[in-house]
């Protein structure tokens, strides 16, 4: 089955009992047993049919062994981190999502999970940081907001050689463009709040694992921690995913035109977009993903100019988040990445004049005109 077909027919896509072409929303917290211990579903934290349909769908889309749905991307990441114990060490991408940075440095540090943030686009950097207690490598590619690229299959070889798990946050590329498990990752994470939901109306997280053993373990933690996704939101995600392919294609086509515009505007000193042949990691990205997505960051020189642009655009909504039908604009240094200390931000290159856009599905001519009038003000 090809990807576009799988988005519609993958997982469990209809109701066997009624023939309904959309999965029912099972608002049930418990299920009648046919005799003690004889049941399909038992209790809805452990398993719910609507959530299960979504979990089967994301499993199919990522090509893994099992899928799991959570109440948010952070709930998914937190549950995965429970695979580790006090004293374990994890290597993470240095410009990892701000919420992930906060989780590791302000929450899981209390449970003695040790972390190092390294430039995972360099395999030497990864190897240098492997210690005797290292248990996993956690990668985002492309990263947020600098769109840095990590070579998943090269890192997976390092992980295998050293007996480590490779975890990839695939939020930016989505399973439509990139399937980390096919390149050797063991666990794939999504903030489904973004492209998978796609309409800025649901907060959710998804995980796919590559083995039955990890599936058993992760289900144990999903059920024990209980940060599961409700049936209504599970249904919204299934509905969002049905149009993921067509949204990603159109978003990318819009993005390419906007990047052309940015390249030709004198205000813009630097553009970060993996689709640019001069972008560092462009070739690596092409070797593991079939598209470049709709996230672009660019530098307009100063915080003042950036804030003025954010205030003066009409179609780009000033908001956190990304991956929706509506175009969004943000200032990473003061918004998504504000929880990263200023000096660390400077080290990473997240300057005060760095603007990030998430291109949506509006007419691209309107979007370009909008940026232009705000730039020229
Ligand atoms: C948003 C985001 C998260 C966190 O997801 P929530 O659904 O907001 O909890 C994790 N990783 C990346 C890359 C994200 O963009």
Short mmCIF file of C-alpha atoms and ligand atoms in Angstrom, two decimals:
data_model
loop_
_atom_site.label_atom_id
_atom_site.label_comp_id
_atom_site.label_asym_id
_atom_site.label_seq_id
_atom_site.Cartn_x
_atom_site.Cartn_y
_atom_site.Cartn_z
CA UNK A 1 0.00 0.00 0.00
CA UNK A 2 1.39 3.43 -0.93
CA UNK A 3 1.58 6.22 1.65
CA UNK A 4 -1.36 8.27 0.39
CA UNK A 5 -3.58 5.18 0.40
CA UNK A 6 -2.35 4.14 3.83
CA UNK A 7 -3.36 7.50 5.34
CA UNK A 8 -6.93 6.62 4.41
CA UNK A 9 -7.02 2.82 4.58
CA UNK A 10 -4.23 2.05 7.06
CA UNK A 11 -4.78 0.95 10.66
CA UNK A 12 -8.43 0.32 11.42
CA UNK A 13 -10.31 2.63 9.09
CA UNK A 14 -13.93 1.56 9.45
CA UNK A 15 -16.43 -0.07 11.79
CA UNK A 16 -16.91 -3.80 11.19
CA UNK A 17 -20.29 -3.89 12.94
CA UNK A 18 -22.08 -1.12 11.04
CA UNK A 19 -19.96 -0.61 7.94
CA UNK A 20 -19.45 3.04 8.93
CA UNK A 21 -16.52 4.40 6.90
CA UNK A 22 -15.29 6.32 9.90
CA UNK A 23 -14.22 4.72 13.18
CA UNK A 24 -16.78 5.26 15.98
CA UNK A 25 -15.82 7.41 18.96
CA UNK A 26 -16.10 5.00 21.87
CA UNK A 27 -16.80 7.14 24.90
CA UNK A 28 -16.54 4.17 27.24
CA UNK A 29 -14.28 3.93 30.24
CA UNK A 30 -14.91 0.23 30.86
CA UNK A 31 -16.06 -2.81 28.89
CA UNK A 32 -18.29 -5.77 29.76
CA UNK A 33 -16.39 -9.01 30.20
CA UNK A 34 -17.86 -12.23 28.82
CA UNK A 35 -16.52 -14.11 31.82
CA UNK A 36 -13.74 -13.19 34.18
CA UNK A 37 -10.71 -12.26 32.12
CA UNK A 38 -12.51 -12.92 28.82
CA UNK A 39 -12.63 -9.61 26.94
CA UNK A 40 -11.39 -7.62 23.97
CA UNK A 41 -11.09 -4.34 25.88
CA UNK A 42 -10.93 -4.14 29.64
CA UNK A 43 -10.53 -0.57 30.90
CA UNK A 44 -10.00 2.47 28.68
CA UNK A 45 -6.65 3.57 30.12
CA UNK A 46 -5.32 0.14 29.16
CA UNK A 47 -7.02 0.19 25.77
CA UNK A 48 -9.85 1.99 23.97
CA UNK A 49 -11.08 0.99 20.47
CA UNK A 50 -10.90 4.51 19.00
CA UNK A 51 -7.45 5.07 20.41
CA UNK A 52 -6.48 1.59 19.20
CA UNK A 53 -7.55 2.46 15.64
CA UNK A 54 -5.24 5.49 15.75
CA UNK A 55 -2.40 3.47 17.27
CA UNK A 56 -2.69 0.90 14.47
CA UNK A 57 -2.69 3.68 11.89
CA UNK A 58 0.49 5.38 13.13
CA UNK A 59 2.16 1.96 13.47
CA UNK A 60 1.42 1.29 9.78
CA UNK A 61 2.52 4.76 8.69
CA UNK A 62 5.88 4.49 10.45
CA UNK A 63 6.45 0.83 9.56
CA UNK A 64 6.90 -0.25 13.18
CA UNK A 65 5.73 -3.07 15.46
CA UNK A 66 3.25 -1.11 17.59
CA UNK A 67 1.88 2.39 18.08
CA UNK A 68 0.82 4.29 21.20
CA UNK A 69 -1.21 7.47 21.66
CA UNK A 70 -0.73 9.97 24.46
CA UNK A 71 -2.35 13.12 25.81
CA UNK A 72 0.43 15.32 24.33
CA UNK A 73 3.82 15.11 22.70
CA UNK A 74 5.39 15.72 26.10
CA UNK A 75 3.31 12.92 27.63
CA UNK A 76 4.64 10.63 24.91
CA UNK A 77 8.25 11.70 25.52
CA UNK A 78 7.87 11.41 29.30
CA UNK A 79 6.46 7.90 28.97
CA UNK A 80 9.31 6.84 26.66
CA UNK A 81 11.85 8.29 29.14
CA UNK A 82 10.44 5.94 31.76
CA UNK A 83 12.18 3.13 29.89
CA UNK A 84 15.31 4.49 31.63
CA UNK A 85 16.42 4.35 35.25
CA UNK A 86 18.37 6.49 37.69
CA UNK A 87 22.02 6.60 36.65
CA UNK A 88 21.32 6.07 32.95
CA UNK A 89 22.78 8.58 30.50
CA UNK A 90 21.11 9.82 27.31
CA UNK A 91 22.65 11.83 24.47
CA UNK A 92 20.27 14.37 22.92
CA UNK A 93 20.41 16.69 19.93
CA UNK A 94 21.59 20.10 21.12
CA UNK A 95 18.82 22.28 19.70
CA UNK A 96 16.13 19.87 20.83
CA UNK A 97 12.54 21.12 21.32
CA UNK A 98 12.41 23.51 24.30
CA UNK A 99 9.88 21.38 26.19
CA UNK A 100 12.11 18.33 25.82
CA UNK A 101 15.09 20.34 27.10
CA UNK A 102 13.02 21.44 30.09
CA UNK A 103 11.80 17.89 30.80
CA UNK A 104 15.33 16.52 30.79
CA UNK A 105 16.98 19.34 32.76
CA UNK A 106 14.27 20.28 35.26
CA UNK A 107 12.20 17.13 35.77
CA UNK A 108 14.06 13.95 34.87
CA UNK A 109 17.28 15.27 36.42
CA UNK A 110 15.44 14.85 39.74
CA UNK A 111 15.18 11.16 38.90
CA UNK A 112 18.92 11.08 38.18
CA UNK A 113 18.62 10.57 34.43
CA UNK A 114 21.83 12.10 33.08
CA UNK A 115 21.89 13.93 29.77
CA UNK A 116 24.31 15.56 27.37
CA UNK A 117 23.18 17.82 24.55
CA UNK A 118 25.43 17.36 21.55
CA UNK A 119 25.49 18.29 17.91
CA UNK A 120 24.11 15.00 16.58
CA UNK A 121 24.70 16.14 13.00
CA UNK A 122 28.31 15.15 13.78
CA UNK A 123 28.88 11.44 14.43
CA UNK A 124 32.26 12.26 16.04
CA UNK A 125 30.47 14.41 18.61
CA UNK A 126 28.11 11.54 19.42
CA UNK A 127 30.90 8.98 19.76
CA UNK A 128 32.91 11.36 21.98
CA UNK A 129 29.98 11.62 24.37
CA UNK A 130 29.15 7.92 24.78
CA UNK A 131 29.83 6.84 28.36
CA UNK A 132 29.66 3.48 30.12
CA UNK A 133 26.15 4.34 31.40
CA UNK A 134 24.81 5.71 28.08
CA UNK A 135 21.58 3.98 27.15
CA UNK A 136 20.12 5.97 24.27
CA UNK A 137 20.61 8.59 21.59
CA UNK A 138 17.68 10.96 21.15
CA UNK A 139 17.55 12.84 17.88
CA UNK A 140 15.43 15.48 16.22
CA UNK A 141 15.90 15.87 12.48
CA UNK A 142 15.27 18.44 11.14
CA UNK A 143 15.60 20.40 14.35
CA UNK A 144 13.65 23.31 15.64
CA UNK A 145 14.24 26.15 14.79
CA UNK A 146 17.54 25.81 12.87
CA UNK A 147 16.51 22.79 10.78
CA UNK A 148 19.75 20.96 11.53
CA UNK A 149 19.97 17.49 9.99
CA UNK A 150 21.16 14.27 11.61
CA UNK A 151 21.97 11.18 9.56
CA UNK A 152 19.59 8.60 11.06
CA UNK A 153 21.18 5.47 9.57
CA UNK A 154 24.73 6.51 10.56
CA UNK A 155 23.60 7.24 14.11
CA UNK A 156 21.68 3.97 14.21
CA UNK A 157 24.91 2.10 13.42
CA UNK A 158 26.64 3.85 16.32
CA UNK A 159 23.66 3.00 18.54
CA UNK A 160 23.73 -0.68 17.53
CA UNK A 161 27.51 -0.97 17.97
CA UNK A 162 27.17 0.39 21.50
CA UNK A 163 23.94 -1.35 22.52
CA UNK A 164 21.96 1.91 22.70
CA UNK A 165 18.40 2.72 21.72
CA UNK A 166 17.92 5.28 18.97
CA UNK A 167 14.92 7.53 19.53
CA UNK A 168 13.84 9.99 16.83
CA UNK A 169 11.37 12.85 17.24
CA UNK A 170 9.82 12.87 13.77
CA UNK A 171 7.38 15.75 14.36
CA UNK A 172 8.82 18.05 11.70
CA UNK A 173 8.98 15.59 8.81
CA UNK A 174 5.90 13.49 9.64
CA UNK A 175 5.61 9.86 8.50
CA UNK A 176 4.62 11.14 5.07
CA UNK A 177 8.16 12.37 4.37
CA UNK A 178 10.36 10.36 6.71
CA UNK A 179 10.25 6.96 8.46
CA UNK A 180 13.12 6.75 10.97
CA UNK A 181 12.46 3.07 11.80
CA UNK A 182 13.25 2.16 8.19
CA UNK A 183 16.65 3.81 8.76
CA UNK A 184 17.36 1.92 11.98
CA UNK A 185 15.64 3.93 14.72
CA UNK A 186 14.06 1.91 17.53
CA UNK A 187 11.49 4.45 18.71
CA UNK A 188 9.76 7.24 16.79
CA UNK A 189 8.00 10.09 18.57
CA UNK A 190 5.50 12.66 17.34
CA UNK A 191 3.90 15.72 18.70
CA UNK A 192 0.69 14.92 16.82
CA UNK A 193 -0.48 18.37 17.88
CA UNK A 194 1.39 19.62 14.83
CA UNK A 195 1.13 18.26 11.26
CA UNK A 196 -0.67 15.01 12.08
CA UNK A 197 -3.63 16.78 13.67
CA UNK A 198 -2.99 19.66 11.32
CA UNK A 199 -5.88 21.94 12.24
CA UNK A 200 -4.76 23.49 15.55
CA UNK A 201 -7.58 21.75 17.39
CA UNK A 202 -6.01 18.84 19.24
CA UNK A 203 -3.04 18.26 21.55
CA UNK A 204 -1.66 14.73 21.24
CA UNK A 205 1.47 12.60 21.13
CA UNK A 206 2.28 9.37 19.30
CA UNK A 207 4.99 6.75 19.65
CA UNK A 208 5.94 3.87 17.37
CA UNK A 209 8.41 1.16 18.40
CA UNK A 210 10.30 -1.28 16.18
CA UNK A 211 10.04 -4.49 18.23
CA UNK A 212 7.55 -6.61 20.15
CA UNK A 213 9.74 -6.37 23.24
CA UNK A 214 9.69 -2.57 23.22
CA UNK A 215 5.95 -2.72 22.49
CA UNK A 216 5.31 -4.77 25.63
CA UNK A 217 7.48 -2.47 27.72
CA UNK A 218 5.97 0.73 26.36
CA UNK A 219 2.42 -0.54 26.83
CA UNK A 220 3.29 -1.30 30.43
CA UNK A 221 4.45 2.30 30.95
CA UNK A 222 1.57 3.79 28.97
CA UNK A 223 -0.90 1.94 31.17
CA UNK A 224 1.02 2.53 34.40
CA UNK A 225 1.55 6.27 33.88
CA UNK A 226 -1.86 6.78 32.29
CA UNK A 227 -1.18 9.86 30.13
CA UNK A 228 -3.36 8.40 27.37
CA UNK A 229 -5.20 10.18 24.57
CA UNK A 230 -8.99 10.35 24.90
CA UNK A 231 -11.32 8.85 22.26
CA UNK A 232 -12.57 12.19 20.91
CA UNK A 233 -9.04 13.46 20.29
CA UNK A 234 -8.01 10.09 18.88
CA UNK A 235 -10.79 10.43 16.30
CA UNK A 236 -9.77 14.00 15.46
CA UNK A 237 -6.24 12.77 14.78
CA UNK A 238 -7.44 9.93 12.54
CA UNK A 239 -9.44 12.51 10.64
CA UNK A 240 -6.44 14.85 10.41
CA UNK A 241 -4.14 12.11 9.14
CA UNK A 242 -6.51 11.29 6.25
CA UNK A 243 -5.45 14.57 4.58
CA UNK A 244 -1.83 14.61 5.76
CA UNK A 245 -0.38 13.73 2.36
CA UNK A 246 -2.24 16.37 0.45
CA UNK A 247 -1.58 18.99 3.12
CA UNK A 248 2.16 18.25 3.18
CA UNK A 249 2.40 18.47 -0.61
CA UNK A 250 0.63 21.82 -0.74
CA UNK A 251 2.47 23.19 2.30
CA UNK A 252 5.79 22.29 0.71
CA UNK A 253 4.86 23.89 -2.59
CA UNK A 254 3.90 27.10 -0.76
CA UNK A 255 7.09 26.95 1.29
CA UNK A 256 9.37 26.70 -1.74
CA UNK A 257 7.87 29.89 -3.15
CA UNK A 258 8.21 31.71 0.17
CA UNK A 259 11.85 30.62 0.47
CA UNK A 260 12.49 32.05 -3.02
CA UNK A 261 10.98 35.33 -1.88
CA UNK A 262 13.09 35.35 1.30
CA UNK A 263 16.27 34.67 -0.69
CA UNK A 264 15.65 37.73 -2.79
CA UNK A 265 14.81 40.11 0.06
CA UNK A 266 17.67 42.31 1.34
CA UNK A 267 16.36 42.30 4.91
CA UNK A 268 16.93 38.56 5.29
CA UNK A 269 20.53 37.73 6.18
CA UNK A 270 20.20 34.00 6.72
CA UNK A 271 17.65 31.33 5.79
CA UNK A 272 17.36 27.92 7.36
CA UNK A 273 15.47 25.46 5.13
CA UNK A 274 16.59 21.90 4.34
CA UNK A 275 15.30 22.26 0.78
CA UNK A 276 18.04 24.79 -0.04
CA UNK A 277 20.98 23.00 -1.67
CA UNK A 278 23.35 25.20 0.38
CA UNK A 279 21.65 24.18 3.67
CA UNK A 280 24.02 22.09 5.78
CA UNK A 281 22.76 18.51 5.73
CA UNK A 282 20.63 18.99 2.60
CA UNK A 283 22.04 15.81 1.00
CA UNK A 284 21.68 13.79 4.19
CA UNK A 285 18.08 14.92 4.52
CA UNK A 286 17.40 13.92 0.90
CA UNK A 287 18.84 10.46 1.60
CA UNK A 288 16.34 9.79 4.39
CA UNK A 289 13.29 11.94 3.64
CA UNK A 290 11.20 12.50 0.55
CA UNK A 291 10.22 16.09 1.29
CA UNK A 292 11.42 19.22 3.05
CA UNK A 293 8.29 20.32 4.85
CA UNK A 294 6.95 23.74 5.73
CA UNK A 295 9.23 25.02 8.49
CA UNK A 296 11.56 27.90 7.68
CA UNK A 297 13.62 30.14 9.95
CA UNK A 298 15.28 33.35 8.84
CA UNK A 299 17.22 36.16 10.41
CA UNK A 300 16.02 39.75 10.09
CA UNK A 301 18.92 41.26 12.05
CA UNK A 302 17.39 42.41 15.32
CA UNK A 303 14.79 41.63 17.94
CA UNK A 304 13.10 44.99 17.20
CA UNK A 305 12.65 44.28 13.50
CA UNK A 306 11.52 40.73 14.23
CA UNK A 307 8.91 41.88 16.74
CA UNK A 308 7.67 44.55 14.35
CA UNK A 309 7.21 41.96 11.59
CA UNK A 310 5.37 39.63 13.94
CA UNK A 311 3.05 42.48 14.90
CA UNK A 312 2.40 43.70 11.35
CA UNK A 313 1.64 40.44 9.49
CA UNK A 314 -2.04 39.73 8.85
CA UNK A 315 -2.21 36.15 7.61
CA UNK A 316 0.61 34.69 9.68
CA UNK A 317 -0.81 34.13 13.13
CA UNK A 318 1.55 35.05 15.94
CA UNK A 319 1.45 31.84 17.94
CA UNK A 320 3.50 28.95 19.23
CA UNK A 321 3.05 25.57 17.59
CA UNK A 322 3.41 24.63 13.93
CA UNK A 323 2.12 22.33 11.24
CA UNK A 324 -1.41 23.66 10.89
CA UNK A 325 -3.62 24.77 8.00
CA UNK A 326 -3.07 28.38 9.07
CA UNK A 327 0.39 29.89 8.70
CA UNK A 328 2.04 30.68 12.01
CA UNK A 329 4.91 32.97 12.88
CA UNK A 330 7.04 33.06 16.01
CA UNK A 331 10.17 34.41 17.61
CA UNK A 332 11.97 31.32 18.99
CA UNK A 333 14.25 33.27 21.37
CA UNK A 334 11.25 34.74 23.18
CA UNK A 335 8.67 32.01 22.64
CA UNK A 336 9.32 28.30 21.98
CA UNK A 337 12.95 28.50 23.11
CA UNK A 338 12.56 30.96 25.98
CA UNK A 339 13.10 28.10 28.46
CA UNK A 340 16.62 27.63 27.05
CA UNK A 341 19.09 29.95 28.84
CA UNK A 342 20.18 33.01 26.78
CA UNK A 343 23.84 32.06 26.61
CA UNK A 344 22.97 28.56 25.43
CA UNK A 345 20.67 30.04 22.77
CA UNK A 346 23.52 32.24 21.55
CA UNK A 347 25.82 29.19 21.37
CA UNK A 348 23.25 27.39 19.25
CA UNK A 349 22.68 30.32 16.89
CA UNK A 350 19.12 31.06 17.96
CA UNK A 351 19.56 34.82 17.62
CA UNK A 352 17.10 37.46 18.80
CA UNK A 353 16.30 38.38 15.19
CA UNK A 354 15.51 34.81 14.17
CA UNK A 355 11.93 34.46 12.92
CA UNK A 356 10.36 31.05 12.44
CA UNK A 357 7.41 30.45 10.17
CA UNK A 358 5.21 27.41 9.76
CA UNK A 359 3.73 27.70 6.30
CA UNK A 360 0.06 26.81 5.99
CA UNK A 361 -2.46 26.34 3.24
CA UNK A 362 -3.45 29.93 2.42
CA UNK A 363 -2.85 31.18 -1.14
CA UNK A 364 0.91 31.60 -1.31
CA UNK A 365 0.63 34.94 -3.12
CA UNK A 366 -1.26 36.35 -0.14
CA UNK A 367 1.39 34.98 2.22
CA UNK A 368 4.27 36.53 0.26
CA UNK A 369 2.48 39.85 -0.06
CA UNK A 370 1.86 39.78 3.68
CA UNK A 371 5.52 39.18 4.54
CA UNK A 372 6.60 41.82 2.05
CA UNK A 373 4.43 44.59 3.50
CA UNK A 374 5.58 43.71 7.04
CA UNK A 375 9.26 43.58 6.00
CA UNK A 376 9.04 46.98 4.28
CA UNK A 377 7.29 48.80 7.12
C1 LIG B 1 5.52 20.54 20.01
C2 LIG B 1 6.64 19.61 20.03
C3 LIG B 1 6.79 18.67 21.07
C4 LIG B 1 5.85 18.64 22.27
O1 LIG B 1 4.57 18.26 21.87
P1 LIG B 1 3.22 18.73 22.64
O2 LIG B 1 2.17 18.06 21.84
O3 LIG B 1 3.19 20.21 22.58
O4 LIG B 1 3.31 18.24 24.03
C5 LIG B 1 7.84 17.78 20.99
N1 LIG B 1 8.71 17.80 19.96
C6 LIG B 1 8.61 18.69 18.95
C7 LIG B 1 9.60 18.66 17.83
C8 LIG B 1 7.58 19.61 18.95
O5 LIG B 1 7.48 20.50 17.95
#
